[in-house]
Coordinates of C-alpha atoms in Angstrom, one line a residue:
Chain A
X1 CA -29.2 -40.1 60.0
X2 CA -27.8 -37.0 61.3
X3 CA -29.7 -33.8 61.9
X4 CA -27.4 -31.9 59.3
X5 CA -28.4 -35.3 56.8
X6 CA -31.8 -34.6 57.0
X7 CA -32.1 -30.8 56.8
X8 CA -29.8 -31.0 53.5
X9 CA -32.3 -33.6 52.0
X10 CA -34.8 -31.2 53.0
X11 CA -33.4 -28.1 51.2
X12 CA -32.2 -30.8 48.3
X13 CA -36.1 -31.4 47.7
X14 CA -37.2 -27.6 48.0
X15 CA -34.7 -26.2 45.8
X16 CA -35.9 -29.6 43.4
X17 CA -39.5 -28.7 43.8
X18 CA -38.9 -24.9 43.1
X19 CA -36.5 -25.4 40.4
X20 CA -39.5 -28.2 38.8
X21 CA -42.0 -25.1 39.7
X22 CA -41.3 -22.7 38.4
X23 CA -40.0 -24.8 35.2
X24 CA -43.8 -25.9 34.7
X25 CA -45.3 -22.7 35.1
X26 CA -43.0 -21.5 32.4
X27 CA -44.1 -24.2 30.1
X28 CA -47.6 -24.1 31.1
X29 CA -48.0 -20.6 30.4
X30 CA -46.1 -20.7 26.7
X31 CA -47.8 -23.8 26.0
X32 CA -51.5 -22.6 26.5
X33 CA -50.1 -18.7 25.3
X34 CA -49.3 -20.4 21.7
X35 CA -52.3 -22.3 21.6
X36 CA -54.9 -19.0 22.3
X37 CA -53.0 -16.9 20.2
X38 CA -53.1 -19.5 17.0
X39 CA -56.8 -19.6 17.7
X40 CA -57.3 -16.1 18.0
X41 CA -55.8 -16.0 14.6
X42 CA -57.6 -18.7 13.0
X43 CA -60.8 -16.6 14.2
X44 CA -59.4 -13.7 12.7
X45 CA -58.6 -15.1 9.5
X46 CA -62.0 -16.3 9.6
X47 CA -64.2 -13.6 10.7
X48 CA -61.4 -10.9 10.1
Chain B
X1 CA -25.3 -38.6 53.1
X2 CA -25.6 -38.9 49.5
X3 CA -22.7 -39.1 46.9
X4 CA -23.7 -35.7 45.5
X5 CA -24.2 -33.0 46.9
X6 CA -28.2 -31.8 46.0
X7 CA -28.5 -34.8 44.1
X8 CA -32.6 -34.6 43.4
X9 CA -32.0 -31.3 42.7
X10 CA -29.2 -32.3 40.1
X11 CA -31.7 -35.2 38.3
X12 CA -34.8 -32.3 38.2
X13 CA -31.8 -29.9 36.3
X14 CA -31.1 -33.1 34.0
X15 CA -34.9 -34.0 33.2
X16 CA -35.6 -30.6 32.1
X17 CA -32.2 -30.3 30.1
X18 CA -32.8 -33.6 28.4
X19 CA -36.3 -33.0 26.7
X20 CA -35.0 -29.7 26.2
X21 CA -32.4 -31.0 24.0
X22 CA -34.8 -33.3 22.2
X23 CA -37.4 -30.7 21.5
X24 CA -34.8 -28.4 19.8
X25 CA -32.6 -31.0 17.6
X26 CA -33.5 -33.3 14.5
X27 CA -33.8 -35.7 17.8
X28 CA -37.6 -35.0 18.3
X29 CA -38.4 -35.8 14.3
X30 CA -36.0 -38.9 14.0
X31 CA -37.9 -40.0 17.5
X32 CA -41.1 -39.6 16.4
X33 CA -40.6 -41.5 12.8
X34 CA -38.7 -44.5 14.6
X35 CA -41.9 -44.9 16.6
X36 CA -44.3 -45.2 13.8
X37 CA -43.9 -48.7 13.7
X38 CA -44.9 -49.1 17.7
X39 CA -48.2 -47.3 16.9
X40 CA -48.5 -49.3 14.1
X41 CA -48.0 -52.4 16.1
X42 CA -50.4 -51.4 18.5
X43 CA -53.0 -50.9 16.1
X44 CA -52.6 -54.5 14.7
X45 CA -52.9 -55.7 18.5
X46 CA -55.5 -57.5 20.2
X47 CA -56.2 -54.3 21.9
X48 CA -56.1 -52.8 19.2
X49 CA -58.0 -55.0 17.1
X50 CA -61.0 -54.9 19.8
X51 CA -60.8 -51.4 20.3
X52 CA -61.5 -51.4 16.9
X53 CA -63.8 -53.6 16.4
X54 CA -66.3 -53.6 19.1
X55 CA -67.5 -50.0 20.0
X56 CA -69.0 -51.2 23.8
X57 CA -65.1 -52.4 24.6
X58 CA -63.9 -49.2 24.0
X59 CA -66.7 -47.5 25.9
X60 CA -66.5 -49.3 28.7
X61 CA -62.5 -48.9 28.8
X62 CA -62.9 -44.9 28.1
X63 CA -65.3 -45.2 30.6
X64 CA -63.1 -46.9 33.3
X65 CA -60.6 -44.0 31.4
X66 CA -62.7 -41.1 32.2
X67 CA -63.9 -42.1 35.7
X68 CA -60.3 -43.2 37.1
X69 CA -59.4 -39.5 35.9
X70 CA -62.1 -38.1 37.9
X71 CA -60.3 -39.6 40.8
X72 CA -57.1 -38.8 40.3
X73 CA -57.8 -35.3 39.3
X74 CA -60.1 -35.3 42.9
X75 CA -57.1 -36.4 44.6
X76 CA -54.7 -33.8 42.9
X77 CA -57.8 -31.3 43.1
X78 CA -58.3 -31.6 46.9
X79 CA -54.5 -31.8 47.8
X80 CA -53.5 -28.9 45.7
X81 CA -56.7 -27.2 47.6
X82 CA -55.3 -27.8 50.7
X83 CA -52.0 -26.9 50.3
X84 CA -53.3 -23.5 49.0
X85 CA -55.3 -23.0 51.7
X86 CA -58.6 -23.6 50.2
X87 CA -60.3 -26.7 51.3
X88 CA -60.1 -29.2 54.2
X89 CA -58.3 -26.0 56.2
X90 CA -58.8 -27.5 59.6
X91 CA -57.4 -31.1 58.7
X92 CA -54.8 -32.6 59.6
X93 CA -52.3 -32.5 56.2
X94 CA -49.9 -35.1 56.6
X95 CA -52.5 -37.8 57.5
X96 CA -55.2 -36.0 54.4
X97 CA -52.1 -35.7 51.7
X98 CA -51.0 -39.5 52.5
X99 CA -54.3 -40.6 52.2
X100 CA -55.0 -38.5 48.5
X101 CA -51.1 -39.7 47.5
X102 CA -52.7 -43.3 48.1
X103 CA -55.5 -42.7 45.9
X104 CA -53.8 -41.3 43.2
X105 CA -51.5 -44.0 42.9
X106 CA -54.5 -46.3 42.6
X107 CA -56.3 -44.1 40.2
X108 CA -52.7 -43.9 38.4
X109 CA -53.1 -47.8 38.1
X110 CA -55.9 -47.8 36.7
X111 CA -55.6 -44.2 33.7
X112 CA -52.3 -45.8 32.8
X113 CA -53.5 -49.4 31.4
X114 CA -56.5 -48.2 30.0
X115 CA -55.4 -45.3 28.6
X116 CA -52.9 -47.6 26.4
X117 CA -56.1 -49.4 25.6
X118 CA -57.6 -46.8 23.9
X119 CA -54.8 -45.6 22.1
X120 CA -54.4 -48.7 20.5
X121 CA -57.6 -48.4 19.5
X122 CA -57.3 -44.7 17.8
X123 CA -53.3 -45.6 17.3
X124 CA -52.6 -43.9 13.9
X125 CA -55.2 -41.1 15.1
X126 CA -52.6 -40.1 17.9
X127 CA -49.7 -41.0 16.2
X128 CA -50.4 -37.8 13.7
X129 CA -51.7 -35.3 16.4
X130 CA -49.4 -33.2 18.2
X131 CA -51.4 -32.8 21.2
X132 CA -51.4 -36.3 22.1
X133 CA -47.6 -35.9 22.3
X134 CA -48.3 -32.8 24.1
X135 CA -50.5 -34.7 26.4
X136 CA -47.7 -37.7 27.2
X137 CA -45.3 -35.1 27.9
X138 CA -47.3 -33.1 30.8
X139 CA -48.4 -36.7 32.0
X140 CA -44.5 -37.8 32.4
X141 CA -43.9 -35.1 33.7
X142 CA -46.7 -34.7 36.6
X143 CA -45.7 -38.5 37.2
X144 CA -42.0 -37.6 37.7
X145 CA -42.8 -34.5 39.8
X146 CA -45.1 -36.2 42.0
X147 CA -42.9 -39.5 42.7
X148 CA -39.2 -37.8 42.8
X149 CA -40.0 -33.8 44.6
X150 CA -43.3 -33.7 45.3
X151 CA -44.0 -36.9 47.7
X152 CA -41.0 -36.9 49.3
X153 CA -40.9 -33.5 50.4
X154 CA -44.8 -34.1 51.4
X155 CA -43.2 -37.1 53.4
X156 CA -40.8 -35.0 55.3
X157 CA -44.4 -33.4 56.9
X158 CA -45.4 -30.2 56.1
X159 CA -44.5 -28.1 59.0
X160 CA -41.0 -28.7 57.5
X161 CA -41.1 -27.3 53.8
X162 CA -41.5 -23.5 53.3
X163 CA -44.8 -22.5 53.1
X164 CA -44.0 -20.7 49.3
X165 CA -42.7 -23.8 48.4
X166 CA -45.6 -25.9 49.4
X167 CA -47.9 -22.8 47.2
X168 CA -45.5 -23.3 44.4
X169 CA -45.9 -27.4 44.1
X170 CA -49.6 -27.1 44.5
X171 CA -49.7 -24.2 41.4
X172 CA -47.2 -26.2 39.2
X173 CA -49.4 -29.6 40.0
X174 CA -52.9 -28.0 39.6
X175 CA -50.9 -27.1 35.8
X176 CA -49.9 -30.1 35.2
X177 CA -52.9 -31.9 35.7
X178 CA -55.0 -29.0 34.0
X179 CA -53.2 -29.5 30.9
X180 CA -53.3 -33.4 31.0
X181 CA -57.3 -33.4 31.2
X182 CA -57.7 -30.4 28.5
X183 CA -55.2 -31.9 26.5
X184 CA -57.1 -35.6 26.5
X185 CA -59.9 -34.6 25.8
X186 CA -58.6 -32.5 22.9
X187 CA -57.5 -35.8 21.8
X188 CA -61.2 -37.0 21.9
X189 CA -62.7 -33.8 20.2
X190 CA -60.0 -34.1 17.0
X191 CA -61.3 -36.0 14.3

């Protein structure tokens, strides 16, 4: 495999691992987000 | 060179578009009733019978469960660590990260079949609660992210890969993994 090959699989797998990245902080953070808040508002209800 | 262009680049854009898709259609409901009868199934099992039945089984599964996790969430732990910065600063990374990958693929072996176990013990339980579906999705997707970006790019030694990359995977893995441990053992704290 050629130099030029191997450096484009290379920046094929970093743009891939940034692109997955940043995608699974973003779901991450509004996953958990959701989950606090509807707890924090359960314990409001609860205890106002 | 490959057909395509970037073409792991193109399958992580199509893996996020797909479930993306699903979560905001009919898709995801229609899904989720056509796989009532699997759960069912599995809760008529042998597995599921004897998960049932005899309370040691399933202790000793969740146990092999629970202690294979340990492991894998060491392995993740310690890599993600070291890629950060944090522990094991002075080893050598390619040879410490091969070794970790090769104990969570074993560890992997072991959560996955037991892990089915126990759900076909508790089937109708997770069928009805969201975070169990919440849980296989942050699973699949820490198993495709390690097996199709993050391994191969490990492979390719790290002196090659951008050092804000290589902060970036170990963030979005240490995620991952967080939320598949809090979210199984959600699973075990619901009803």
């Amino acid at each position: 495999m050629s130099s030029a090959a191997h450096y484009s699989k290379s920046k094929d797998l970093q743009l891939a691992a940034v692109i997955g990245g940043v995608a699974i902080a973003a779901g991450f953070c509004l996953y958990w987000y959701v989950q606090i808040r509807d707890t924090l508002d359960m314990l409001e209800m609860a205890y106002g | 060179m490959p057909a395509l262009p970037f073409p792991r680049t193109l399958a992580t854009l199509l893996l996020l578009a797909l479930p993306l898709g699903f979560a905001l259609t009919d898709l995801r409901l229609l899904a989720w009733d056509a796989a009532l009868p699997v759960f069912e199934w599995m809760g008529r099992s042998w597995f599921g019978v004897i998960g049932k039945t005899w309370g040691v089984a399933f202790a000793l599964v969740q146990a092999l469960h629970l202690l294979s996790m340990a492991l894998l969430g060491g392995a993740v732990l310690i890599a993600d660590l070291h890629l950060l910065g944090v522990v094991a600063r002075f080893a050598d990374s390619d040879t410490l990260l091969t070794d970790l990958h090769r104990l969570f693929r074993i560890s992997l072996w072991v959560v996955l079949p037991s892990g089915f176990f126990m759900a076909c013990g508790v089937s109708m339980k997770v069928y009805y609660l969201p975070v169990f579906w919440y849980k296989m999705l942050a699973l699949a997707v820490g198993i495709f992210f390690v097996f199709l970006i993050r391994q191969p790019l490990l492979e390719q030694g790290t002196a090659a890969v951008r050092p804000a990359v290589l902060r970036l995977l170990a963030v979005s893995s240490l995620m991952t993994w967080f939320t598949v441990a809090a979210t199984g053992r959600w699973i075990g704290f619901s009803g």
